[in-house]
XYZ file of C-alpha atoms in Angstrom:
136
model
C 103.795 -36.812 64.161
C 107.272 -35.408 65.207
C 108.928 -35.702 68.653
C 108.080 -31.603 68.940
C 104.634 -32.146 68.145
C 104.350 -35.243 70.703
C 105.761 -32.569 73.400
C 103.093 -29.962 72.696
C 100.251 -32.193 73.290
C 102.042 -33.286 76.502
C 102.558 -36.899 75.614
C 106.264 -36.586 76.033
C 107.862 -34.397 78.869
C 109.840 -30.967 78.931
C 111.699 -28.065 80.476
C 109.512 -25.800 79.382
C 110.733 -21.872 79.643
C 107.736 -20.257 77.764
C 104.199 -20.824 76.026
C 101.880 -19.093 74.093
C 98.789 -19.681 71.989
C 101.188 -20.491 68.950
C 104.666 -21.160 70.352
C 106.361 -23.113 72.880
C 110.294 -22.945 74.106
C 111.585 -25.633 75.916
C 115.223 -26.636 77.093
C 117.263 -28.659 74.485
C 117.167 -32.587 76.850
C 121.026 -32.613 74.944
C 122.302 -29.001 75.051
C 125.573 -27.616 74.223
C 125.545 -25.314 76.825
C 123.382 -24.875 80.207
C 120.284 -22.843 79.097
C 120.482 -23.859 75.329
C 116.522 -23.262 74.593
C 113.962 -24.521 71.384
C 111.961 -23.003 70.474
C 108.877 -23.980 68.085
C 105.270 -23.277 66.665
C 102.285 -25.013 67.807
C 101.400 -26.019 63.929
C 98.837 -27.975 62.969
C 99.724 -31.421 61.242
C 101.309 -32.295 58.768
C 104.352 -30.260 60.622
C 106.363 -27.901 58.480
C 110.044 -28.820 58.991
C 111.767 -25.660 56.652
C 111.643 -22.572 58.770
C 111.393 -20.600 55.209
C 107.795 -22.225 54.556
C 106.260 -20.185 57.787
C 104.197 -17.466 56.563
C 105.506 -14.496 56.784
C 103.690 -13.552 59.675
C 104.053 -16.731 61.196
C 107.839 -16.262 60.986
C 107.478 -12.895 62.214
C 105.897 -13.796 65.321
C 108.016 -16.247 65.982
C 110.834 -14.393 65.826
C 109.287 -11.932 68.601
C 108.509 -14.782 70.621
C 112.472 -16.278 70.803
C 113.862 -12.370 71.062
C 111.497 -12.617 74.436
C 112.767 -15.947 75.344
C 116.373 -14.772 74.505
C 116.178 -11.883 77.021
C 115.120 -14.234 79.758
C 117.987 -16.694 78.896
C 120.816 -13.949 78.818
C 119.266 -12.811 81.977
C 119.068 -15.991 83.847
C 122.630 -17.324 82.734
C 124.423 -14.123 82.303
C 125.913 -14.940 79.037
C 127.357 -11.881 76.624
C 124.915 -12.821 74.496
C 122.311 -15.319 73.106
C 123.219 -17.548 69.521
C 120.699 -18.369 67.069
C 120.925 -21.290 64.787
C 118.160 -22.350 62.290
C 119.214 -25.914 61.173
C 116.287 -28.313 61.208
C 118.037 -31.483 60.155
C 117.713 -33.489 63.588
C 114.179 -33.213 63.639
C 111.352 -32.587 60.624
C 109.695 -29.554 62.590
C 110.645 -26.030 62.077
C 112.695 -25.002 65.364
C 115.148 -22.524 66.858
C 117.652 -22.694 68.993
C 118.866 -20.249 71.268
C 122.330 -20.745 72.495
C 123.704 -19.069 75.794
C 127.247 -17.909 75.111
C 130.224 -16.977 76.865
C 132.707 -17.541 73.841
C 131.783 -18.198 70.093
C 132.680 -21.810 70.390
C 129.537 -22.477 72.434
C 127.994 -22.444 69.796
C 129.698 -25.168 67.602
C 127.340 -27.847 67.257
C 130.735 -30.418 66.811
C 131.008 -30.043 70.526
C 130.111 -32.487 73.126
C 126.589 -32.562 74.522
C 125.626 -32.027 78.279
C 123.999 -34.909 80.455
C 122.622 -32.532 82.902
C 120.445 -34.339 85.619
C 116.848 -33.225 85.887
C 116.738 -31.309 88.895
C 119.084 -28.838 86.967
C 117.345 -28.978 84.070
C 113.978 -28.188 86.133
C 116.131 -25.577 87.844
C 117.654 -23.636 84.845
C 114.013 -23.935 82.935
C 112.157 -22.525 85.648
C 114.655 -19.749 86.421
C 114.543 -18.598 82.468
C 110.508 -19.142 83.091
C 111.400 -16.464 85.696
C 112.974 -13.673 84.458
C 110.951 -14.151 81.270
C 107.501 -13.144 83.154
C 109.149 -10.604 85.438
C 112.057 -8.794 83.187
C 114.385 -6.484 85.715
């Protein structure tokens, strides 16, 4: 069972910024920039860890779901506009992460990563949360 799982079934704590019936999005606990935001499928075990094994549909939805999250993070952070990386290595369950940026360099996964206290965290997750469920 993968960290991602262990943090759908609540054994492990998160930010999180959204849920569904089949995907949860959650704030990245070492992110490259404030509001950078996972987001995963609830899947059932053994995980799938290759984003191109998803069912079509599955990867369909999915991609709905993180345009929906990506709206609310832009909104919430006032970034230009939101990255999206796909890289799956750090962790053997299909994820995607949604990268508030200001500049293109935000998104360079080479750079340092935040050690934001948890307040903040709490506080940027639950303003995304925010504008997610009411959109201006």
């Amino acid at each position: 069972m993968t960290i991602f799982t262990r943090i759908i079934k609540g054994e492990i704590p998160s930010y999180k910024v959204a849920e569904d019936e089949r995907f949860y999005a959650f704030l990245d606990i070492n992110p490259l920039v404030k509001g950078h935001t996972l987001v995963i499928p609830k899947l059932p075990e053994p995980e799938a860890d290759y984003i191109f094994d998803l069912d079509d549909q599955l990867l369909a939805d999915m991609m709905v779901f993180a345009k929906m999250v990506a709206k609310g993070i832009k909104q919430a952070t006032g970034c230009k506009r939101v990255g999206v990386a796909v890289l799956g290595m750090e962790v053997n369950h299909v994820h995607i992460h949604l990268i508030p940026l200001k500049k293109e360099t935000d998104m360079l996964f080479s750079n340092p990563k935040l050690q934001l206290p948890s307040d903040e965290m709490c506080s940027i997750a639950n303003s995304i949360a925010e504008t997610i469920e009411n959109p201006a």
